[in-house]
Coordinates of C-alpha atoms in Angstrom, one line a residue:
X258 CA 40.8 25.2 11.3
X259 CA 38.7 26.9 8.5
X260 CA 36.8 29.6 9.1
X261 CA 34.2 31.0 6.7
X262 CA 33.1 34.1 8.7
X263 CA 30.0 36.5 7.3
X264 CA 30.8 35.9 3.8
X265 CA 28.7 37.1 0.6
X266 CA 29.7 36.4 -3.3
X267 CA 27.5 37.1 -6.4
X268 CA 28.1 35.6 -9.8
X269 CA 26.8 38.3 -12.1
X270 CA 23.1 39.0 -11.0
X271 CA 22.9 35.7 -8.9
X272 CA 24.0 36.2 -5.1
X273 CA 25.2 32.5 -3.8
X274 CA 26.0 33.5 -0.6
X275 CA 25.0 36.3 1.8
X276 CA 26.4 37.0 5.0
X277 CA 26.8 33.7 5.7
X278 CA 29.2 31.7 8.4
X279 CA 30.3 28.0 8.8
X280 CA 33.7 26.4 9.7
X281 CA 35.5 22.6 8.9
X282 CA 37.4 21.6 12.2
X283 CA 40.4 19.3 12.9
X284 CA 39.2 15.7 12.3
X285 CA 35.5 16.7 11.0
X286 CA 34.1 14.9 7.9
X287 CA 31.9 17.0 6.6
X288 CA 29.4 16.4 3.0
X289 CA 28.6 19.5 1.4
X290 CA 25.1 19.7 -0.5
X291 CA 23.1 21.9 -2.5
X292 CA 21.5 22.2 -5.6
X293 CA 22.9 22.6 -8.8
X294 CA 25.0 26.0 -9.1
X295 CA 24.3 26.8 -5.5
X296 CA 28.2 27.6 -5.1
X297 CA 29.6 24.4 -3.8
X298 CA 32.5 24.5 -6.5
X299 CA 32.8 28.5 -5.6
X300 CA 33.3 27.9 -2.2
X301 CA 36.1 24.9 -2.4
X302 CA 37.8 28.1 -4.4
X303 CA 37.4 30.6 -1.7
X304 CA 38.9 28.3 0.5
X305 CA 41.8 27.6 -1.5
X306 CA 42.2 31.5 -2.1
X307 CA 41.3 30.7 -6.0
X308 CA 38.4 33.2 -5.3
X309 CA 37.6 35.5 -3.1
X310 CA 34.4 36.9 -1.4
X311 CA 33.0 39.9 -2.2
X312 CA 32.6 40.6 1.7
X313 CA 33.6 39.0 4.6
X314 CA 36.8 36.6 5.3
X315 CA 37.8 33.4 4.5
X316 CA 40.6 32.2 7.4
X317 CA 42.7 29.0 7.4
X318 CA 44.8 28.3 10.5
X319 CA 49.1 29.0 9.9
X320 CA 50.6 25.6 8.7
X321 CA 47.4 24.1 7.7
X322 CA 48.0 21.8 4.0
X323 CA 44.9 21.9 1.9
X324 CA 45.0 19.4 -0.7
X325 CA 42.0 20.1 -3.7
X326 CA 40.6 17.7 -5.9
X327 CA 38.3 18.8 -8.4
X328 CA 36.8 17.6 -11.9
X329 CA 39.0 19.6 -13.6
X330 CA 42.5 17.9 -14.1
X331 CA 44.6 19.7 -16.5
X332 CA 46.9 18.6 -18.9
X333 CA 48.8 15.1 -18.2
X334 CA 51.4 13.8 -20.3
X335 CA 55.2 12.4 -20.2
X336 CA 54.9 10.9 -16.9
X337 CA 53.8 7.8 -15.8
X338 CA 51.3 7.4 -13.4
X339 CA 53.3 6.3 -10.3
X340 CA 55.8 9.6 -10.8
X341 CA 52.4 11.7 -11.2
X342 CA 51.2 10.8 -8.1
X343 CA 54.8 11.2 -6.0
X344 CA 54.7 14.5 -7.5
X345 CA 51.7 15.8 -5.8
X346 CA 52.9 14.4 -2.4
X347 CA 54.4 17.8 -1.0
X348 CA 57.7 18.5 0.4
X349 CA 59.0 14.7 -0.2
X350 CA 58.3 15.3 -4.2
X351 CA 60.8 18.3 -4.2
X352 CA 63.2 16.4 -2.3
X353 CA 63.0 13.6 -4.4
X354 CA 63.9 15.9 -7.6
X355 CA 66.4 17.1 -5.8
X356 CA 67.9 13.7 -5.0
X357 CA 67.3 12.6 -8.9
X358 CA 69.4 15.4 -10.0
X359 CA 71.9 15.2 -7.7
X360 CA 72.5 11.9 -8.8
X361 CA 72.4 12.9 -12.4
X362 CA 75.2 15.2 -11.2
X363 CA 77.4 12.8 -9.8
X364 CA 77.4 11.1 -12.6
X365 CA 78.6 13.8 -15.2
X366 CA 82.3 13.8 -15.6
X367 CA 82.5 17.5 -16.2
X368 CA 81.7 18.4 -12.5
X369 CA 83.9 16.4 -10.7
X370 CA 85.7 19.1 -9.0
X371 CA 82.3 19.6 -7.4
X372 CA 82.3 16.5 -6.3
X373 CA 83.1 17.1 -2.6
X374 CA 80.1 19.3 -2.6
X375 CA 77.6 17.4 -5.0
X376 CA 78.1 14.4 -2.5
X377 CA 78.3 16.2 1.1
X378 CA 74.8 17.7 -0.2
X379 CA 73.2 14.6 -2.1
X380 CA 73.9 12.8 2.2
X381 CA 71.8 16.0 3.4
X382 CA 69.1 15.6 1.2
X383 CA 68.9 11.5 1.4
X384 CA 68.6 11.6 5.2
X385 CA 65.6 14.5 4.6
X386 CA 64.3 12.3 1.9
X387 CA 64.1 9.1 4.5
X388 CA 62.8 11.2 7.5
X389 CA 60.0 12.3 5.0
X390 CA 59.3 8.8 4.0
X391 CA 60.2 8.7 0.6
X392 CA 61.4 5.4 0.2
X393 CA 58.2 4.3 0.9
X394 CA 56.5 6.7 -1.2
X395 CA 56.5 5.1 -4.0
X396 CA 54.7 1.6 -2.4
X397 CA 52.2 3.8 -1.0
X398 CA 51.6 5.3 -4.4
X399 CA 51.3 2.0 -5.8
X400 CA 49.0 1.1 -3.0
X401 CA 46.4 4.4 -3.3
X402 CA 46.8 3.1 -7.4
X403 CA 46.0 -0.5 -6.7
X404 CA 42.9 0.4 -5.0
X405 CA 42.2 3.1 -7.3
X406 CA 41.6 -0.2 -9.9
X407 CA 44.8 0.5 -11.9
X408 CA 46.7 -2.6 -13.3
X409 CA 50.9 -2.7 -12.8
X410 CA 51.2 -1.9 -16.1
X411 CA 48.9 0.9 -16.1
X412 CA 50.3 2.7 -12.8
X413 CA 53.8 2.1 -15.4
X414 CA 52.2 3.9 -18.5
X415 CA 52.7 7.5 -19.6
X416 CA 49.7 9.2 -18.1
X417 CA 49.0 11.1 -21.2
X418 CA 48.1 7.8 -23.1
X419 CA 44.9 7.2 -20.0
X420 CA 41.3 8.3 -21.0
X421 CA 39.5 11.5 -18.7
X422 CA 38.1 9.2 -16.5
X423 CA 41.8 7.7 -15.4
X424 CA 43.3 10.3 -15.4
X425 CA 40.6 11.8 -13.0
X426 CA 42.1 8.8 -10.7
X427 CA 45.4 9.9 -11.1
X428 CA 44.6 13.3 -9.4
X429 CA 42.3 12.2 -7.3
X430 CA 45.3 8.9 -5.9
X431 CA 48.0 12.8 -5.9
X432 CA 45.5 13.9 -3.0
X433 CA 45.0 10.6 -0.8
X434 CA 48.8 10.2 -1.1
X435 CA 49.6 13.9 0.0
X436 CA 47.8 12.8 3.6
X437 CA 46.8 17.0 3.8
X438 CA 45.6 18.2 7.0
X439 CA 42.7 18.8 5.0
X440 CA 41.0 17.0 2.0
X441 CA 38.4 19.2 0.3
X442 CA 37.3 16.4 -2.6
X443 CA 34.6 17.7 -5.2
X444 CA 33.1 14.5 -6.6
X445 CA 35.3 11.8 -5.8
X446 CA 33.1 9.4 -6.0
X447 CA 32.2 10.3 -10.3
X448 CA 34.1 7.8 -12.7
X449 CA 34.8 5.2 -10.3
X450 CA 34.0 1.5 -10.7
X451 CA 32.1 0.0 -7.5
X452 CA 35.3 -1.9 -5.9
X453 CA 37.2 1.5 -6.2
X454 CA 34.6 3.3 -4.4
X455 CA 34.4 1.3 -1.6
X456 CA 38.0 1.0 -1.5
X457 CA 37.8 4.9 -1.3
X458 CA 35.5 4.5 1.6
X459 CA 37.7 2.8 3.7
X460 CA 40.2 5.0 2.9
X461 CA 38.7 8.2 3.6
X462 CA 37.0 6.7 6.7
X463 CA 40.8 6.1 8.2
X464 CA 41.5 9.6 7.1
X465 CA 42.7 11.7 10.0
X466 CA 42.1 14.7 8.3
X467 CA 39.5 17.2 7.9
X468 CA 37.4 16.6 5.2
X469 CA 35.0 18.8 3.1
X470 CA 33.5 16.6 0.1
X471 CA 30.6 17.0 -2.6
X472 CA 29.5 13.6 -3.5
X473 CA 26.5 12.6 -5.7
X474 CA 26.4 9.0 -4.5
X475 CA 24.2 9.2 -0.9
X476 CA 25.4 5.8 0.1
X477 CA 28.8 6.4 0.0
X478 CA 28.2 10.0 1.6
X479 CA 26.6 8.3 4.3
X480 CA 29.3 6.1 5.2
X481 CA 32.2 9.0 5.5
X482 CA 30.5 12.2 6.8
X483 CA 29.5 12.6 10.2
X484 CA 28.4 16.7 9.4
X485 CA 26.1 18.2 6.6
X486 CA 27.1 21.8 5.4
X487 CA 23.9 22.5 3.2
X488 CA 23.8 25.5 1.0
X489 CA 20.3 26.7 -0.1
X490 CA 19.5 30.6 -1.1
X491 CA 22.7 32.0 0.1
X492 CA 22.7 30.8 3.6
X493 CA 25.3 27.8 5.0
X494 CA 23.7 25.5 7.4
X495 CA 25.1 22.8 9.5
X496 CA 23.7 19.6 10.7
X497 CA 25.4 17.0 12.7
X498 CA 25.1 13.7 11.5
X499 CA 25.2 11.7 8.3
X500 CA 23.0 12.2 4.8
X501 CA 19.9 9.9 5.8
X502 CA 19.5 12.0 9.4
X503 CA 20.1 15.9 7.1
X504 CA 17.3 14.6 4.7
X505 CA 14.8 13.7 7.7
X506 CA 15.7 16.8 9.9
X507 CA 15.2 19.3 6.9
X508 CA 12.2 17.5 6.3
X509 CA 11.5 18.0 10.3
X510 CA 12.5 21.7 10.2
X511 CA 10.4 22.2 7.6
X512 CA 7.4 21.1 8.4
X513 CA 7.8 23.2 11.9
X514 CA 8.1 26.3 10.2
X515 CA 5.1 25.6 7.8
X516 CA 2.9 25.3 11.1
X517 CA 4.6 28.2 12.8
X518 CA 3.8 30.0 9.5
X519 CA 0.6 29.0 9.1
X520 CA -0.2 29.8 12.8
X521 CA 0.6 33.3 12.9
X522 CA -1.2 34.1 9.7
X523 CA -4.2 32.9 11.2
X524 CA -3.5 34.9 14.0
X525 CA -2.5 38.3 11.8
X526 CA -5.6 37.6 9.9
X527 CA -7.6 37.7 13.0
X528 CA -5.9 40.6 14.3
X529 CA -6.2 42.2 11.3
X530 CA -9.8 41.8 10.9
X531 CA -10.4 43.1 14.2
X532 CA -9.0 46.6 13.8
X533 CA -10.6 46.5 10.0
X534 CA -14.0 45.9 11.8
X535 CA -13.1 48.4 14.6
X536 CA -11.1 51.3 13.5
X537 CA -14.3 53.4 12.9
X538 CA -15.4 52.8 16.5
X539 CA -14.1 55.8 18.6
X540 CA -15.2 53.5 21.8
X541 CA -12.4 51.1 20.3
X542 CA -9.8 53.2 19.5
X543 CA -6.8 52.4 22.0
X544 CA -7.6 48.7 21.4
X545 CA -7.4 49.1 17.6
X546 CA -4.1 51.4 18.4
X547 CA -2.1 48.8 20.5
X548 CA -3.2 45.8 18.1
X549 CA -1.6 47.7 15.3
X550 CA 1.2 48.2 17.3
X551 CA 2.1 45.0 18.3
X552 CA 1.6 43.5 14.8
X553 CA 4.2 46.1 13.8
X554 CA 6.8 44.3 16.8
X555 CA 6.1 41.3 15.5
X556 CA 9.1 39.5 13.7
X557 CA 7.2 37.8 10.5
X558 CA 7.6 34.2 9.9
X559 CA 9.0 33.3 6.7
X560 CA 7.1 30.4 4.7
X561 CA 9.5 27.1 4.4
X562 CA 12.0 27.9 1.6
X563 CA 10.8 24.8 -0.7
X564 CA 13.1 22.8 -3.1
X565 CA 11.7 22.4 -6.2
X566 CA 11.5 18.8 -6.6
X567 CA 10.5 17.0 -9.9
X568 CA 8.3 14.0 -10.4
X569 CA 8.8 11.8 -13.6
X570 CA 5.9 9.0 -14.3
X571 CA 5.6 6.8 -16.7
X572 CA 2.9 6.3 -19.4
X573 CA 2.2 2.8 -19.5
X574 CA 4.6 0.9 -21.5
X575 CA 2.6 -1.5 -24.0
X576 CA 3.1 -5.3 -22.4
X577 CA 5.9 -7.3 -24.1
X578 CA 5.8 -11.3 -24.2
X579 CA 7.1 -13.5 -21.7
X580 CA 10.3 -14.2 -22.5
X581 CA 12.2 -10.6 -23.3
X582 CA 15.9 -11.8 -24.4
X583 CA 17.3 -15.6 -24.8
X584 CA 21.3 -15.9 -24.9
X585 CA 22.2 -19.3 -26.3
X586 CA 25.4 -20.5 -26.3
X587 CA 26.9 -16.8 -26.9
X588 CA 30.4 -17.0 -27.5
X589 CA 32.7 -13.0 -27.7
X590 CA 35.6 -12.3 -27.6
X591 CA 38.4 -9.2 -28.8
X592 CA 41.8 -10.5 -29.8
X593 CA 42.9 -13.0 -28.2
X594 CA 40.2 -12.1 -24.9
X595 CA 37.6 -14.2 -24.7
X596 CA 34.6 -12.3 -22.7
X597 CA 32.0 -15.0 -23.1
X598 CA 31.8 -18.7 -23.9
X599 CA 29.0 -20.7 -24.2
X600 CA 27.1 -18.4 -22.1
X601 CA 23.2 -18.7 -21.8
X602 CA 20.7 -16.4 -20.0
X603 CA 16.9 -16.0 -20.4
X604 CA 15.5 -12.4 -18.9
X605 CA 11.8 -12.6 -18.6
X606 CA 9.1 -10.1 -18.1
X607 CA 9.6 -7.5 -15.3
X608 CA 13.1 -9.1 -14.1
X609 CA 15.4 -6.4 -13.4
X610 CA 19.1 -7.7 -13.4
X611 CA 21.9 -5.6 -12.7
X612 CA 25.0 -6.9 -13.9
X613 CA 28.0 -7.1 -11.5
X614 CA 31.5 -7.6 -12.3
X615 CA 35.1 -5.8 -12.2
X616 CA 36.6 -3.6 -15.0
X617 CA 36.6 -5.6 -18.1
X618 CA 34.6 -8.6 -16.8
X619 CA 32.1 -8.4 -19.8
X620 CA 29.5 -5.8 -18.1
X621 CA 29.1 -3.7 -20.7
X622 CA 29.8 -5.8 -23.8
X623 CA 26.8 -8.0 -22.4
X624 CA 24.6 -4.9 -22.7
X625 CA 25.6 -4.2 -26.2
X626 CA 24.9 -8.1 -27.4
X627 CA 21.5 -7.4 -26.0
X628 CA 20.5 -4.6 -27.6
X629 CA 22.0 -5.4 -30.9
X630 CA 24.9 -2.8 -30.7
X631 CA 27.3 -5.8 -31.3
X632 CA 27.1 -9.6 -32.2
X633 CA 28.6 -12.7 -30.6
X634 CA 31.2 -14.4 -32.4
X635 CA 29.2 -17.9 -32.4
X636 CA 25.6 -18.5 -31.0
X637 CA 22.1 -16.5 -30.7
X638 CA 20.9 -13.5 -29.1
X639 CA 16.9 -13.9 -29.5
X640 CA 14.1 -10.4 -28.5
X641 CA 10.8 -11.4 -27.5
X642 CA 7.5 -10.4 -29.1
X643 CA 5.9 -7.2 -28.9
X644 CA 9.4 -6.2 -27.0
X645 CA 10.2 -2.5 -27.1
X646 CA 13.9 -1.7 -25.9
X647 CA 15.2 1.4 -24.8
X648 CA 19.0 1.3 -24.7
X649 CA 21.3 4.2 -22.7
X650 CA 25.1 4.0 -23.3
X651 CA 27.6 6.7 -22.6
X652 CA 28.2 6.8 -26.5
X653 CA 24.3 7.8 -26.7
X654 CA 25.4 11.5 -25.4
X655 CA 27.5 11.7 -28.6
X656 CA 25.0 11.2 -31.1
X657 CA 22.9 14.4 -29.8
X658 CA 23.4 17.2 -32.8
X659 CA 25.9 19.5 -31.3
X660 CA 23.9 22.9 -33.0
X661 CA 20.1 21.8 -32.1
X662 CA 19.2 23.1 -28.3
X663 CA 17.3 21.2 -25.8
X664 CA 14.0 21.6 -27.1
X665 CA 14.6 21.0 -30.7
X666 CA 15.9 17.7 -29.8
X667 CA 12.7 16.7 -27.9
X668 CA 10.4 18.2 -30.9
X669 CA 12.6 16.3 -32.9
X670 CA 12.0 12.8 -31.6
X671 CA 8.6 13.7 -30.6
X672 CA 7.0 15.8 -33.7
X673 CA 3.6 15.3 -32.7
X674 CA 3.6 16.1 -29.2
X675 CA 2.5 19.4 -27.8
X676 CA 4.4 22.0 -26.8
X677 CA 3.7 22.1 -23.3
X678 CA 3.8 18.6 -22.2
X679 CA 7.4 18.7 -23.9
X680 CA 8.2 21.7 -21.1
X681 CA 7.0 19.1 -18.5
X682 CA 9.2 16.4 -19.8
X683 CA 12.0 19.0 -19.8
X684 CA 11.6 20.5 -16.4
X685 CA 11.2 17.1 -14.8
X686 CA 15.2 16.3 -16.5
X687 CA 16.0 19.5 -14.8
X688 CA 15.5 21.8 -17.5
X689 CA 13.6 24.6 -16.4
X690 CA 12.8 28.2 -17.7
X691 CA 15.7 29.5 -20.7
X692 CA 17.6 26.2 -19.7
X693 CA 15.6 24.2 -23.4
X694 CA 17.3 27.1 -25.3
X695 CA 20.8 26.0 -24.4
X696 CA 22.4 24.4 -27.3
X697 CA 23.7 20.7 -27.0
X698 CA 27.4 21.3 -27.6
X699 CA 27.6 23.5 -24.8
X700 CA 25.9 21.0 -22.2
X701 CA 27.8 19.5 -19.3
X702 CA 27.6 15.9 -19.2
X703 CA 25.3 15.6 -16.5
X704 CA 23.1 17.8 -19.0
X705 CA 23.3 15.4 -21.5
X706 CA 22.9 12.8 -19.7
X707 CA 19.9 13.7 -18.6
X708 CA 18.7 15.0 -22.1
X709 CA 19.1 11.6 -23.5
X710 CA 17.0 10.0 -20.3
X711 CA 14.4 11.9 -21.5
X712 CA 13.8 11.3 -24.6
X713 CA 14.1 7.3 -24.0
X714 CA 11.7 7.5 -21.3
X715 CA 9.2 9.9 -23.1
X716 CA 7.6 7.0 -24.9
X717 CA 8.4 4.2 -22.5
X718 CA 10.0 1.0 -23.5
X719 CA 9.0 -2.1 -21.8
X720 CA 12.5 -3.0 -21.2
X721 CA 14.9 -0.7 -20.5
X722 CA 19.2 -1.5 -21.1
X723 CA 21.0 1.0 -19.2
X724 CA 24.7 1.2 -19.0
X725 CA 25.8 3.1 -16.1
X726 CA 22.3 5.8 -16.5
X727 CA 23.5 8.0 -12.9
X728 CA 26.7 9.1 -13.9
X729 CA 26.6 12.6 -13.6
X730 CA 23.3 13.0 -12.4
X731 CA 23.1 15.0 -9.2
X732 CA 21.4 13.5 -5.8
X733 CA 17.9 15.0 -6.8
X734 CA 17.6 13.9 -10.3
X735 CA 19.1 10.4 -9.3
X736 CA 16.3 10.3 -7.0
X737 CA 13.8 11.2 -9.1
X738 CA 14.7 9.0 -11.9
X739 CA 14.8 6.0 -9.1
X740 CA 11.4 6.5 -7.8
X741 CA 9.6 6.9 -11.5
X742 CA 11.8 3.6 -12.4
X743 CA 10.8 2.0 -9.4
X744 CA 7.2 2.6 -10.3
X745 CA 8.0 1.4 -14.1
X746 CA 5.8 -1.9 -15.2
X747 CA 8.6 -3.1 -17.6
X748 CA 11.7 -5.4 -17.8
X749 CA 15.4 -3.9 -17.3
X750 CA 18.7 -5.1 -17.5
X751 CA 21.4 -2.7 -16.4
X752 CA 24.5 -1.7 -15.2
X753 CA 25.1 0.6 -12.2
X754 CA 28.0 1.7 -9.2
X755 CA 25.3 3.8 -7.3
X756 CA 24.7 0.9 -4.3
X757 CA 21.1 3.1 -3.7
X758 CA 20.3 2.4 -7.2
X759 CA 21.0 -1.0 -7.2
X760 CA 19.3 -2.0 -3.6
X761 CA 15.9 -0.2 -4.9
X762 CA 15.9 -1.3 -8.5
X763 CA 17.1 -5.4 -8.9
X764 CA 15.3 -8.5 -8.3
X765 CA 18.1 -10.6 -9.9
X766 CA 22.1 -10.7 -10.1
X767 CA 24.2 -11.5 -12.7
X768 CA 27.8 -11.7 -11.4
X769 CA 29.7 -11.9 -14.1
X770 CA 33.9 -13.1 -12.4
X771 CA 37.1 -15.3 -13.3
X772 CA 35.6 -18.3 -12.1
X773 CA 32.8 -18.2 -13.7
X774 CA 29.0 -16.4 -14.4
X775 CA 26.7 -16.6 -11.7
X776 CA 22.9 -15.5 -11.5
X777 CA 21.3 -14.9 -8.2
X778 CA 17.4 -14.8 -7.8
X779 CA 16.9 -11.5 -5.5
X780 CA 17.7 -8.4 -5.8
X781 CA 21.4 -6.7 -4.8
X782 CA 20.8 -6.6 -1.0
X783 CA 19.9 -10.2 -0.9
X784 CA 23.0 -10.6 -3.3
X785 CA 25.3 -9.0 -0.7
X786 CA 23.7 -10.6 2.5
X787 CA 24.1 -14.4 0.6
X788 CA 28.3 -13.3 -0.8
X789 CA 29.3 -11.0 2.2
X790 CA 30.6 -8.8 -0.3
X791 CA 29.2 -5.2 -1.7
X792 CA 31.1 -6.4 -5.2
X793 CA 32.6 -9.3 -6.6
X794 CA 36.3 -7.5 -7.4
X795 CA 36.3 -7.7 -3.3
X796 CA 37.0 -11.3 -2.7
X797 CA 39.2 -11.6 0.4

């Protein structure tokens, strides 16, 4: 269906691919992975003919829709959200504008001698508009909305008037609705709440489409693809099956090759040492002749092509008391919303609640009460003895000086520390080599992100308030940040949508939902196996 056949593309001096193959069938779903700047993005381009390879060809079947979601969404405005998402849906949208101003015609006195005309045409293009489905267009766009967590009167809105994030829904609901023949979907799964990613799931799993998707959420990949494309130093390669079984077979493959590797330099070393010893010998001579002809045959084997991974741990945070935070009584509200009332919780020492709960149920307002970013209306929010809190919000990303770079930020916060163990710190948030000179303003948000991360966890709190800490961190620096925190001594309280992060980080639930606050001892998998629910927006 697509065909990427021998291709090779540089970006200035870097080469992302070289002479490289791979293809997306009818039906596949297929996860694409990769480091960071590997050329996933630059290869959703070549296939929609947005780039092109330096060599080799790019092929898509005759007839085949490709529909393209990427981060980048473009100017929104003077629409609402429903008539957005129509518009994207192909043919049908064109007929509908057709039909709309054919009825605007109709109705203008001045063209009534067209009449006969305006009307024969506006039956022709109804009866295409119903065989394309359009009258159920609009419920289906309402439907992809709903799921996408939009409210009635949001879906109703002018688009223009939604933050990034929503409006990253909106373009992402123009792609599900279009039903392509094939999807290619370059981080769905960022900005969405947990109910709308598993709502996405379901969706994309009763997709009948291809599918070629970058996702930095491995559950959620692991759910939907049933093929791995992986880049890594130019080459494609495909595995079949889901995330979990490309993670142990590349672990398989390359511990093979290390052996094979290691094998035949133990046997070139004793070849080698052979002729060295007998290449004097005149007795020896057609022996030392054939050896040094058959090592020239022989096809080399390369050393396993390792990804650099980076380890984060933890200097022992000093201990804290018992008890770390005491809610009594906490009454908040905004206008006329009451969040909390009369709400109580006591987190002690090395408890890790997540906090569960739908858009607007009080998740991250309950974060800020804690760490003294806001105060209840009525009622007491006490912190322990000896407690040291480290607190990540998305607004902490703002506060970074725009004109300082990477490394001046850490030296900054950290005057006393040496040079070099401020490198490690870097390199273990994925800044590596000229990558501390970069300046902040020109950071992506993943970059900042992570920039912030490290300087919290430099000098380790013993309790740690995180608001959503793995949006836009890629796979390997989500992993790396939940094995040092999985390692971490202290207390945490914290809000996350990445199901991996939550299974391997909570002891304790807090479900925060209409009917009430409810705190479950046990982490998020024994939350899920005691509700039957991955979320508490997904009550049947």
């Amino acid at each position: 269906m697509i065909r990427l056949e021998n291709i090779s593309k540089h970006n200035g001096h870097r080469i992302l691919f070289l002479e490289t193959s791979a293809a997306l069938n009818r039906g596949e779903k297929v996860g694409l992975v990769g480091p960071n700047g590997a050329g996933k993005t630059t290869l959703f381009r070549m296939i929609t003919g947005e780039e092109l390879p330096d060599t080799g060809q790019v092929s898509v079947e005759k007839q085949v829709s490709i529909g393209y979601f990427n981060q980048d969404v473009g100017e929104m405005a003077g629409r609402s959200a429903v008539a957005e998402v129509m518009d994207g849906a192909g043919p049908v949208s064109d007929v509908a504008r057709e039909l709309a101003s054919l009825e605007m015609a109709m109705a203008d006195p001045d063209r009534a001698d067209e009449m006969d005309a305006i009307i024969e045409r506006y039956g022709e293009v109804q009866a295409r508009f119903d065989e394309l489905g359009g009258y159920e267009l609009e419920g289906r766009a309402r439907e992809v909305l709903a799921g996408l967590s939009f409210s009635q009167e949001m879906m109703d809105k002018d688009v223009g008037m939604l933050s990034g994030g929503w409006k990253m829904r909106v373009a992402l609901a123009r792609i599900l609705l279009m039903q392509p023949d094939a999807m290619l979907l370059d981080e769905p799964s960022n900005h969405l709440d947990i109910e709308s990613l598993i709502w996405l799931e379901g969706f994309l799993k009763g997709y009948e489409g291809a599918l070629l998707m970058t996702s930095h959420d491995r559950e959620f990949m692991n759910r939907i693809v049933t093929k791995i494309i992986e880049i890594d130093g130019g080459s494609l390669t495909s595995y079949s099956g889901d995330y979990a079984f490309y993670e142990q077979q590349r672990a398989l493959n390359e511990k093979q090759q290390q052996a094979q590797f290691e094998r035949q330099q133990a046997m070139l070393a004793k070849e080698l040492k052979f002729i060295e010893r007998f290449k004097a010998r005149a007795s020896h001579a057609s022996q030392v002749q054939s050896r040094v002809k058959k090592l020239d045959k022989i096809e080399r084997v390369e050393p396993p092509k390792r990804r650099q991974t980076v380890t984060f741990d933890f200097p022992p945070a000093p201990r804290s008391g018992d008890d770390v935070v005491v809610l009594k009584n906490v009454h908040k509200g905004y206008g006329s919303r009451t969040i909390y009332q009369g709400f109580d919780l006591t987190i002690r020492r090395k408890e890790r609640w997540c906090v569960m709960g739908v858009n607007g149920a009080g998740k991250s307002t309950l974060l800020k009460l804690v760490a003294g970013a806001d105060r209840p209306d009525a009622g007491t929010v006490a912190v322990g003895g000896s407690v040291k809190m480290g607190y990540f919000s998305q607004h902490a990303m703002e506060l970074l000086d725009e004109e300082q770079t990477v490394f001046e930020a850490l030296e900054g916060h950290f005057p006393q520390a040496n040079q070099g163990s401020l490198r490690t710190l870097a390199g273990c948030f994925g800044f590596s080599g000229d990558d501390v000179e970069k300046k902040c303003r020109v950071l992506s948000g993943g970059e900042k992100a992570r920039l912030v991360m490290a300087i919290m966890l430099y000098n380790p709190p013993n309790f740690l308030v995180l608001d959503e800490p793995t949006n836009h961190l890629d796979l390997d620096t989500k992993q790396m940040l939940i094995t040092a925190l999985a390692a971490y001594e202290g207390t945490m309280l914290f809000v996350s949508h990445d199901r991996h992060f939550l299974a391997t980080l909570s002891n304790r639930v807090l479900e925060l939902t209409p009917d009430g606050i409810h705190q479950y001892g046990g982490g998020y998998t024994e939350y899920v196996a005691r509700t039957g629910q991955e979320a508490p927006g997904l009550h049947s």
